[in-house]
Amino acid sequence: MTVWNKPVSWSKFKLALDCPRQLQYTIDKHPVSDTRPNFYAEAGTITQFVFEQIFNQGINMRPGGETLSVFERATEKILKSSWYLNRQITYPYGKTEEDLFTDVRNGVRKGWEIFKDLKLLNRPIRSEVKWMSTFRNMRVFALIDFVLESQRGIAIYDGKGHAKKDADERQLLYYALTVQSSNKPVSGGGFLYWKHGFEKVDISPEAVKEFVDGPFIEGQAIMRQLMGGIATDLPTKPGKSCHFCSWKNVCPDSTELKPPVDHSLPELVGFKTTDDV
Ligand code: SF4
């Protein structure tokens, strides 16, 4: 019996939309990533961590006062003393620790430019903000990377370490819906790509409404089944998500399933066994 009774985060909701069975497997069993012993040293993730620490620790990054080089030194200090380095680190294929630091330094440099272009450097930004509310009888939850609160409303930013094509605008619409449901207006936002720049996303009330009328209703129907407790299998949606799915080896519909390997030895013709000799 699968039951979900917690507030619904975007990651769970996305699974409900992309492949309900993957969500069910994830709830029924513990995700593989929770037990992964090593830290996979992806530069984008670390760049994000560095900015979060900088905002959380209130390090002065005001223009005119601090220079980028001071900021970079602070970055390196945070990085070196961070918990990341107390764990066993796996580097992406072909990368060394030196490459990683260079990549993070470039990410920080780019991030600094992005924050500066958006005129966010001297603003009270909060990072890793948890937001919870109820929308259409469903408890919704957002963990927002960066939030700027102003008289105009809440601006929402999500940091991305990977390529642009992988970002899903529905994520910010889900966050906007969560914020709006607690009677706070959303003033704007977008994706902060540490390697590329800023991409504005339309999270206006009209865009949120369109999201609600389409994907939200679809995903909520799946979540409702899980909240009621279901004993049957939810439908699969085989496709590109199969590649990174932790359950591809148990799922009967995975597109990644390989035919079983035949380990039996081929019959040797024309060779004599020792008994024949
Ligand atoms: S392998 Fe594919 S179809 Fe199966 S649960 Fe995972 S994502 Fe869904």
Coordinates of N, CA and C in Angstrom, one line a residue, residues 65-256:
G65 N 32.0 48.6 -1.9 CA 32.8 48.2 -0.7 C 33.7 47.1 -1.0
E66 N 33.2 45.9 -1.4 CA 33.9 44.7 -1.6 C 34.2 44.6 -3.1
T67 N 35.4 44.0 -3.4 CA 35.6 43.8 -4.8 C 35.4 42.3 -5.1
L68 N 35.4 41.9 -6.4 CA 35.1 40.6 -6.7 C 36.2 39.6 -6.2
S69 N 37.5 40.1 -6.2 CA 38.6 39.3 -5.7 C 38.4 38.9 -4.2
V70 N 37.9 39.9 -3.4 CA 37.7 39.7 -2.0 C 36.6 38.6 -1.9
F71 N 35.6 38.8 -2.7 CA 34.5 37.9 -2.7 C 34.9 36.5 -3.1
E72 N 35.8 36.4 -4.1 CA 36.3 35.1 -4.5 C 37.2 34.4 -3.4
R73 N 37.9 35.2 -2.7 CA 38.7 34.7 -1.6 C 37.8 34.1 -0.5
A74 N 36.7 34.9 -0.2 CA 35.7 34.4 0.8 C 35.1 33.1 0.3
T75 N 34.9 33.0 -1.0 CA 34.3 31.8 -1.6 C 35.2 30.6 -1.4
E76 N 36.5 30.8 -1.7 CA 37.4 29.7 -1.6 C 37.5 29.2 -0.1
K77 N 37.5 30.2 0.8 CA 37.6 29.9 2.2 C 36.4 29.0 2.6
I78 N 35.2 29.5 2.2 CA 34.0 28.7 2.5 C 34.1 27.3 2.0
L79 N 34.5 27.3 0.7 CA 34.5 26.0 0.0 C 35.5 25.0 0.7
K80 N 36.6 25.6 1.0 CA 37.7 24.7 1.6 C 37.2 24.2 3.0
S81 N 36.5 25.0 3.7 CA 36.2 24.6 5.1 C 34.8 23.9 5.1
S82 N 34.2 23.8 4.0 CA 32.8 23.3 4.0 C 32.8 21.8 4.2
W83 N 31.7 21.3 4.5 CA 31.5 19.9 4.8 C 31.8 19.1 3.6
Y84 N 31.7 19.7 2.4 CA 32.0 18.9 1.2 C 33.4 18.2 1.3
L85 N 34.3 19.0 1.8 CA 35.7 18.4 1.8 C 35.9 17.4 2.9
N86 N 35.0 17.3 3.8 CA 35.1 16.2 4.8 C 34.5 14.9 4.3
R87 N 34.0 14.9 3.1 CA 33.4 13.7 2.6 C 34.3 13.1 1.4
Q88 N 34.1 11.9 1.2 CA 34.8 11.3 0.1 C 34.2 11.9 -1.2
I89 N 35.1 12.4 -2.0 CA 34.6 13.2 -3.2 C 34.8 12.4 -4.5
T90 N 33.8 12.3 -5.3 CA 33.9 11.7 -6.6 C 33.9 12.9 -7.6
Y91 N 34.9 12.9 -8.5 CA 34.9 14.0 -9.5 C 34.3 13.5 -10.8
P92 N 33.6 14.4 -11.5 CA 33.1 14.0 -12.8 C 34.2 13.4 -13.7
Y93 N 33.9 12.5 -14.6 CA 34.9 11.8 -15.3 C 35.9 12.8 -15.9
G94 N 37.2 12.5 -15.7 CA 38.3 13.3 -16.3 C 38.6 14.6 -15.6
K95 N 37.9 14.9 -14.5 CA 38.1 16.1 -13.8 C 39.0 15.9 -12.6
T96 N 39.7 16.9 -12.2 CA 40.6 16.9 -11.0 C 40.1 17.9 -10.0
E97 N 40.7 17.9 -8.8 CA 40.3 18.9 -7.8 C 40.6 20.3 -8.4
E98 N 41.7 20.4 -9.1 CA 42.0 21.7 -9.6 C 41.0 22.2 -10.6
D99 N 40.5 21.3 -11.5 CA 39.5 21.7 -12.5 C 38.2 22.1 -11.8
L100 N 38.0 21.4 -10.7 CA 36.7 21.7 -9.9 C 36.8 23.1 -9.4
F101 N 37.9 23.5 -8.7 CA 38.1 24.8 -8.2 C 38.0 25.9 -9.3
T102 N 38.6 25.6 -10.4 CA 38.5 26.5 -11.6 C 37.1 26.7 -12.0
D103 N 36.4 25.6 -12.1 CA 35.0 25.6 -12.6 C 34.1 26.4 -11.6
V104 N 34.3 26.2 -10.3 CA 33.6 26.9 -9.2 C 33.9 28.3 -9.3
R105 N 35.2 28.6 -9.4 CA 35.6 30.1 -9.5 C 34.9 30.8 -10.6
N106 N 34.9 30.1 -11.8 CA 34.2 30.7 -13.0 C 32.7 30.8 -12.7
G107 N 32.1 29.8 -12.0 CA 30.7 29.9 -11.7 C 30.4 31.1 -10.8
V108 N 31.3 31.3 -9.8 CA 31.1 32.3 -8.9 C 31.2 33.7 -9.6
R109 N 32.2 33.8 -10.5 CA 32.4 35.0 -11.2 C 31.2 35.3 -12.0
K110 N 30.6 34.3 -12.7 CA 29.4 34.5 -13.5 C 28.2 34.8 -12.6
G111 N 28.1 34.1 -11.5 CA 27.0 34.4 -10.6 C 27.1 35.8 -10.1
W112 N 28.3 36.3 -9.7 CA 28.4 37.7 -9.3 C 27.9 38.6 -10.4
E113 N 28.3 38.4 -11.6 CA 27.8 39.2 -12.7 C 26.3 39.2 -12.8
I114 N 25.7 38.0 -12.7 CA 24.3 37.8 -12.8 C 23.6 38.7 -11.7
F115 N 24.0 38.5 -10.4 CA 23.4 39.2 -9.3 C 23.6 40.7 -9.5
K116 N 24.7 41.1 -10.1 CA 25.0 42.5 -10.3 C 24.0 43.1 -11.4
D117 N 23.9 42.3 -12.5 CA 23.0 42.8 -13.6 C 21.6 42.9 -13.1
L118 N 21.2 42.0 -12.2 CA 19.8 42.0 -11.7 C 19.7 43.0 -10.6
K119 N 20.8 43.7 -10.3 CA 20.8 44.7 -9.2 C 20.4 44.1 -7.8
L120 N 20.9 42.9 -7.6 CA 20.5 42.2 -6.4 C 21.6 42.2 -5.3
L121 N 22.8 42.8 -5.7 CA 23.9 42.7 -4.7 C 23.7 43.4 -3.4
N122 N 23.0 44.5 -3.4 CA 22.8 45.2 -2.2 C 21.4 45.1 -1.6
R123 N 20.8 43.9 -2.0 CA 19.4 43.7 -1.5 C 19.4 42.6 -0.5
P124 N 18.4 42.6 0.4 CA 18.3 41.5 1.4 C 17.7 40.2 0.8
I125 N 18.6 39.4 0.3 CA 18.2 38.1 -0.3 C 18.3 37.0 0.8
R126 N 17.3 36.2 0.8 CA 17.4 35.0 1.6 C 17.5 33.8 0.8
S127 N 18.3 32.8 1.3 CA 18.5 31.6 0.5 C 17.9 30.4 1.2
E128 N 17.6 29.4 0.3 CA 17.0 28.1 0.8 C 15.8 28.4 1.7
V129 N 14.9 29.1 1.1 CA 13.7 29.5 1.9 C 12.6 28.4 1.7
K130 N 12.1 28.0 2.9 CA 11.0 27.0 2.9 C 9.7 27.7 2.9
W131 N 8.8 27.3 2.0 CA 7.5 28.0 1.9 C 6.4 26.9 1.8
M132 N 5.4 27.1 2.7 CA 4.4 26.0 2.7 C 3.0 26.7 2.7
S133 N 2.1 26.1 2.0 CA 0.7 26.7 2.0 C -0.2 25.6 1.5
T134 N -1.5 25.9 1.4 CA -2.5 24.9 0.9 C -3.1 25.5 -0.3
F135 N -3.2 24.7 -1.3 CA -3.8 25.1 -2.6 C -4.8 24.0 -3.0
R136 N -6.0 24.4 -3.2 CA -7.1 23.4 -3.6 C -7.0 22.1 -2.7
N137 N -7.0 22.3 -1.5 CA -7.0 21.2 -0.5 C -5.7 20.4 -0.5
M138 N -4.7 20.8 -1.1 CA -3.4 20.1 -1.1 C -2.4 20.9 -0.5
R139 N -1.6 20.3 0.5 CA -0.5 21.1 1.1 C 0.6 21.1 0.1
V140 N 1.0 22.3 -0.3 CA 2.1 22.4 -1.2 C 3.3 23.0 -0.5
F141 N 4.5 22.6 -1.0 CA 5.7 23.0 -0.3 C 6.8 23.4 -1.4
A142 N 7.5 24.5 -1.1 CA 8.6 24.9 -2.0 C 9.8 25.2 -1.2
L143 N 10.9 24.7 -1.7 CA 12.2 25.1 -1.1 C 12.9 25.9 -2.2
I144 N 12.9 27.2 -1.9 CA 13.3 28.2 -3.0 C 14.7 28.6 -2.7
D145 N 15.5 28.5 -3.8 CA 17.0 28.8 -3.7 C 17.2 30.2 -3.2
F146 N 16.6 31.2 -3.9 CA 16.9 32.6 -3.5 C 15.6 33.4 -3.6
V147 N 15.3 34.2 -2.5 CA 14.1 34.9 -2.5 C 14.4 36.4 -2.2
L148 N 13.8 37.3 -2.9 CA 13.9 38.7 -2.6 C 12.5 39.3 -2.3
E149 N 12.4 39.8 -1.1 CA 11.1 40.3 -0.7 C 11.1 41.9 -0.9
S150 N 10.2 42.4 -1.6 CA 10.2 43.9 -1.8 C 8.7 44.3 -1.7
Q151 N 8.5 45.6 -1.8 CA 7.1 46.1 -1.7 C 6.3 45.6 -2.9
R152 N 6.9 45.3 -4.0 CA 6.2 44.7 -5.2 C 5.8 43.3 -5.0
G153 N 6.4 42.6 -4.1 CA 6.1 41.2 -3.8 C 7.4 40.4 -3.7
I154 N 7.2 39.1 -3.9 CA 8.3 38.1 -3.7 C 8.9 37.8 -5.1
A155 N 10.2 38.0 -5.2 CA 10.9 37.5 -6.4 C 11.5 36.1 -6.1
I156 N 11.4 35.2 -7.1 CA 11.8 33.8 -6.8 C 12.9 33.5 -7.8
Y157 N 14.1 33.0 -7.3 CA 15.2 32.6 -8.2 C 15.6 31.1 -7.9
D158 N 15.8 30.4 -8.9 CA 16.3 29.0 -8.7 C 17.6 28.9 -9.4
G159 N 18.7 28.4 -8.7 CA 20.0 28.3 -9.3 C 20.1 27.0 -10.1
K160 N 20.8 27.0 -11.2 CA 21.0 25.8 -12.0 C 22.4 25.7 -12.4
G161 N 23.0 24.5 -12.1 CA 24.3 24.2 -12.4 C 24.5 23.6 -13.8
H162 N 23.4 23.1 -14.3 CA 23.5 22.3 -15.5 C 23.0 23.1 -16.7
A163 N 22.9 22.5 -17.9 CA 22.6 23.1 -19.1 C 21.2 23.7 -19.1
K164 N 21.0 24.7 -19.9 CA 19.7 25.4 -19.9 C 18.5 24.5 -20.3
K165 N 18.8 23.6 -21.3 CA 17.7 22.8 -21.8 C 17.0 21.9 -20.8
D166 N 17.8 21.7 -19.6 CA 17.2 20.8 -18.6 C 16.2 21.5 -17.7
A167 N 16.2 22.8 -17.7 CA 15.3 23.5 -16.7 C 13.9 23.3 -17.1
D168 N 13.1 23.3 -16.0 CA 11.6 23.1 -16.2 C 10.9 24.3 -15.6
E169 N 10.3 25.1 -16.5 CA 9.6 26.3 -16.0 C 8.5 26.0 -15.1
R170 N 7.9 24.8 -15.1 CA 6.8 24.4 -14.2 C 7.3 24.5 -12.8
Q171 N 8.6 24.3 -12.6 CA 9.1 24.4 -11.2 C 8.8 25.8 -10.6
L172 N 9.1 26.8 -11.3 CA 8.9 28.2 -10.8 C 7.4 28.5 -10.7
L173 N 6.6 27.9 -11.6 CA 5.2 28.2 -11.5 C 4.6 27.5 -10.2
Y174 N 5.2 26.3 -9.9 CA 4.7 25.6 -8.7 C 5.1 26.4 -7.5
Y175 N 6.3 27.0 -7.5 CA 6.8 27.8 -6.4 C 5.9 29.1 -6.3
A176 N 5.6 29.7 -7.4 CA 4.8 30.9 -7.4 C 3.4 30.6 -6.9
L177 N 2.8 29.5 -7.3 CA 1.5 29.0 -6.8 C 1.6 28.9 -5.2
T178 N 2.7 28.3 -4.7 CA 2.8 28.1 -3.3 C 2.9 29.5 -2.6
V179 N 3.6 30.4 -3.1 CA 3.8 31.7 -2.5 C 2.4 32.5 -2.6
Q180 N 1.8 32.5 -3.7 CA 0.5 33.2 -3.9 C -0.6 32.6 -3.0
S181 N -0.5 31.3 -2.7 CA -1.5 30.7 -1.9 C -1.4 31.2 -0.4
S182 N -0.3 31.8 -0.1 CA -0.2 32.4 1.3 C -0.4 33.9 1.2
N183 N -1.2 34.3 0.2 CA -1.5 35.7 0.0 C -0.4 36.7 -0.2
K184 N 0.7 36.2 -0.7 CA 1.8 37.1 -1.0 C 1.9 37.2 -2.6
P185 N 2.0 38.4 -3.1 CA 2.1 38.6 -4.5 C 3.5 38.2 -5.0
V186 N 3.6 37.6 -6.2 CA 4.9 37.2 -6.7 C 5.3 38.3 -7.8
S187 N 6.5 38.9 -7.6 CA 6.8 40.0 -8.5 C 7.6 39.6 -9.7
G188 N 8.2 38.4 -9.7 CA 8.9 37.9 -10.9 C 10.0 36.9 -10.4
G189 N 10.8 36.5 -11.4 CA 11.9 35.6 -11.0 C 12.4 34.8 -12.2
G190 N 13.2 33.9 -12.0 CA 13.8 33.1 -13.1 C 14.9 32.2 -12.7
F191 N 15.6 31.6 -13.7 CA 16.7 30.7 -13.4 C 18.0 31.4 -13.4
L192 N 18.8 31.1 -12.4 CA 20.2 31.6 -12.4 C 21.1 30.5 -12.9
Y193 N 21.6 30.6 -14.1 CA 22.5 29.5 -14.6 C 23.9 30.0 -14.3
W194 N 24.6 29.2 -13.4 CA 25.9 29.6 -13.0 C 26.9 29.6 -14.2
K195 N 26.6 28.9 -15.2 CA 27.5 28.9 -16.4 C 27.1 29.9 -17.5
H196 N 25.8 30.3 -17.5 CA 25.4 31.0 -18.7 C 24.8 32.4 -18.5
G197 N 24.1 32.5 -17.4 CA 23.4 33.8 -17.2 C 22.0 33.6 -16.6
F198 N 21.3 34.7 -16.7 CA 19.9 34.7 -16.1 C 18.9 34.5 -17.1
E199 N 17.9 33.7 -16.8 CA 16.8 33.5 -17.7 C 15.5 33.8 -17.0
K200 N 14.8 34.9 -17.5 CA 13.5 35.3 -16.8 C 12.5 34.2 -17.2
V201 N 11.6 34.0 -16.2 CA 10.5 33.0 -16.5 C 9.2 33.8 -16.2
D202 N 8.2 33.6 -17.1 CA 6.9 34.3 -16.8 C 6.2 33.5 -15.7
I203 N 6.2 34.2 -14.5 CA 5.4 33.6 -13.4 C 4.3 34.6 -13.0
S204 N 3.7 35.2 -14.0 CA 2.6 36.2 -13.7 C 1.4 35.4 -13.3
P205 N 0.4 36.0 -12.6 CA -0.8 35.3 -12.2 C -1.5 34.5 -13.4
E206 N -1.4 35.1 -14.6 CA -2.0 34.4 -15.8 C -1.2 33.2 -16.1
A207 N 0.1 33.2 -16.0 CA 0.9 32.0 -16.3 C 0.6 30.9 -15.2
V208 N 0.5 31.4 -14.0 CA 0.2 30.4 -12.9 C -1.1 29.8 -13.1
K209 N -2.1 30.6 -13.6 CA -3.4 30.0 -13.8 C -3.4 29.0 -14.9
E210 N -2.6 29.3 -15.9 CA -2.5 28.3 -17.0 C -1.9 27.0 -16.5
F211 N -0.9 27.1 -15.7 CA -0.3 25.9 -15.1 C -1.3 25.2 -14.2
V212 N -2.1 25.9 -13.5 CA -3.0 25.2 -12.6 C -4.1 24.5 -13.4
D213 N -4.6 25.1 -14.5 CA -5.6 24.5 -15.3 C -5.1 23.3 -16.1
G214 N -3.8 23.2 -16.2 CA -3.3 22.0 -17.0 C -2.5 21.1 -16.1
P215 N -1.2 21.2 -16.0 CA -0.3 20.3 -15.2 C -0.7 20.1 -13.8
F216 N -1.2 21.2 -13.1 CA -1.5 21.1 -11.7 C -2.6 20.1 -11.5
I217 N -3.7 20.2 -12.3 CA -4.8 19.3 -12.1 C -4.4 17.9 -12.4
E218 N -3.6 17.7 -13.4 CA -3.1 16.3 -13.8 C -2.3 15.7 -12.6
G219 N -1.3 16.5 -12.1 CA -0.5 16.0 -11.0 C -1.3 15.8 -9.7
Q220 N -2.2 16.7 -9.5 CA -3.0 16.6 -8.2 C -3.8 15.3 -8.2
A221 N -4.3 14.9 -9.4 CA -5.1 13.7 -9.5 C -4.3 12.5 -9.0
I222 N -3.0 12.5 -9.4 CA -2.1 11.4 -9.0 C -1.8 11.5 -7.5
M223 N -1.5 12.7 -7.0 CA -1.2 12.8 -5.6 C -2.4 12.4 -4.7
R224 N -3.6 12.7 -5.2 CA -4.8 12.4 -4.5 C -5.0 10.9 -4.3
Q225 N -4.6 10.2 -5.4 CA -4.6 8.7 -5.3 C -3.7 8.2 -4.2
L226 N -2.5 8.8 -4.2 CA -1.5 8.4 -3.2 C -1.9 8.8 -1.8
M227 N -2.6 9.9 -1.7 CA -3.0 10.4 -0.3 C -4.1 9.5 0.2
G228 N -4.9 8.9 -0.7 CA -6.0 8.0 -0.3 C -5.4 6.6 0.1
G229 N -4.2 6.4 -0.3 CA -3.6 5.0 -0.1 C -4.0 4.1 -1.2
I230 N -3.1 3.7 -2.1 CA -3.4 2.8 -3.2 C -2.6 1.5 -3.1
A231 N -3.3 0.5 -3.5 CA -2.7 -0.8 -3.5 C -2.3 -1.3 -4.9
T232 N -2.7 -0.5 -5.9 CA -2.4 -0.9 -7.3 C -1.2 -0.1 -7.8
D233 N -0.7 -0.6 -8.9 CA 0.4 0.2 -9.5 C -0.1 1.4 -10.3
L234 N 0.6 2.5 -10.1 CA 0.3 3.7 -10.9 C 0.8 3.5 -12.3
P235 N 0.3 4.2 -13.3 CA 0.8 4.0 -14.7 C 2.2 4.5 -14.9
T236 N 2.9 3.8 -15.8 CA 4.3 4.2 -16.2 C 4.2 5.2 -17.3
K237 N 5.2 6.0 -17.4 CA 5.4 6.9 -18.6 C 6.8 6.7 -19.1
P238 N 7.1 5.7 -19.8 CA 8.4 5.4 -20.3 C 8.9 6.5 -21.2
G239 N 10.1 6.9 -21.1 CA 10.6 8.0 -21.9 C 12.0 8.4 -21.5
K240 N 12.3 9.7 -21.7 CA 13.7 10.1 -21.4 C 14.0 10.0 -19.9
S241 N 12.9 10.1 -19.0 CA 13.2 10.0 -17.6 C 13.7 8.6 -17.2
C242 N 13.5 7.6 -18.0 CA 14.0 6.3 -17.7 C 15.5 6.2 -17.4
H243 N 16.2 7.0 -18.2 CA 17.7 7.0 -18.2 C 18.2 7.2 -16.7
F244 N 17.7 8.2 -16.0 CA 18.2 8.5 -14.7 C 17.3 7.9 -13.6
C245 N 16.3 7.1 -14.0 CA 15.4 6.5 -13.0 C 16.1 5.5 -12.2
S246 N 16.0 5.6 -10.8 CA 16.6 4.6 -9.9 C 16.0 3.2 -10.0
W247 N 14.8 3.2 -10.6 CA 14.1 1.9 -10.6 C 14.1 1.2 -12.0
K248 N 14.9 1.6 -12.9 CA 14.8 1.1 -14.2 C 15.1 -0.4 -14.3
N249 N 15.7 -0.9 -13.3 CA 16.0 -2.4 -13.3 C 14.8 -3.2 -12.8
V250 N 13.9 -2.5 -12.1 CA 12.7 -3.3 -11.6 C 11.5 -3.0 -12.4
C251 N 11.5 -1.9 -13.1 CA 10.3 -1.4 -13.8 C 10.1 -2.2 -15.1
P252 N 9.0 -2.8 -15.3 CA 8.8 -3.7 -16.5 C 8.7 -2.8 -17.8
D253 N 8.4 -1.5 -17.7 CA 8.3 -0.7 -18.9 C 9.5 0.2 -19.2
S254 N 10.5 0.0 -18.5 CA 11.7 0.9 -18.7 C 12.2 0.8 -20.1
T255 N 12.5 2.0 -20.7 CA 13.1 1.9 -22.0 C 14.6 1.6 -21.9
E256 N 15.1 1.5 -20.7 CA 16.5 1.3 -20.5 C 16.8 -0.2 -20.3

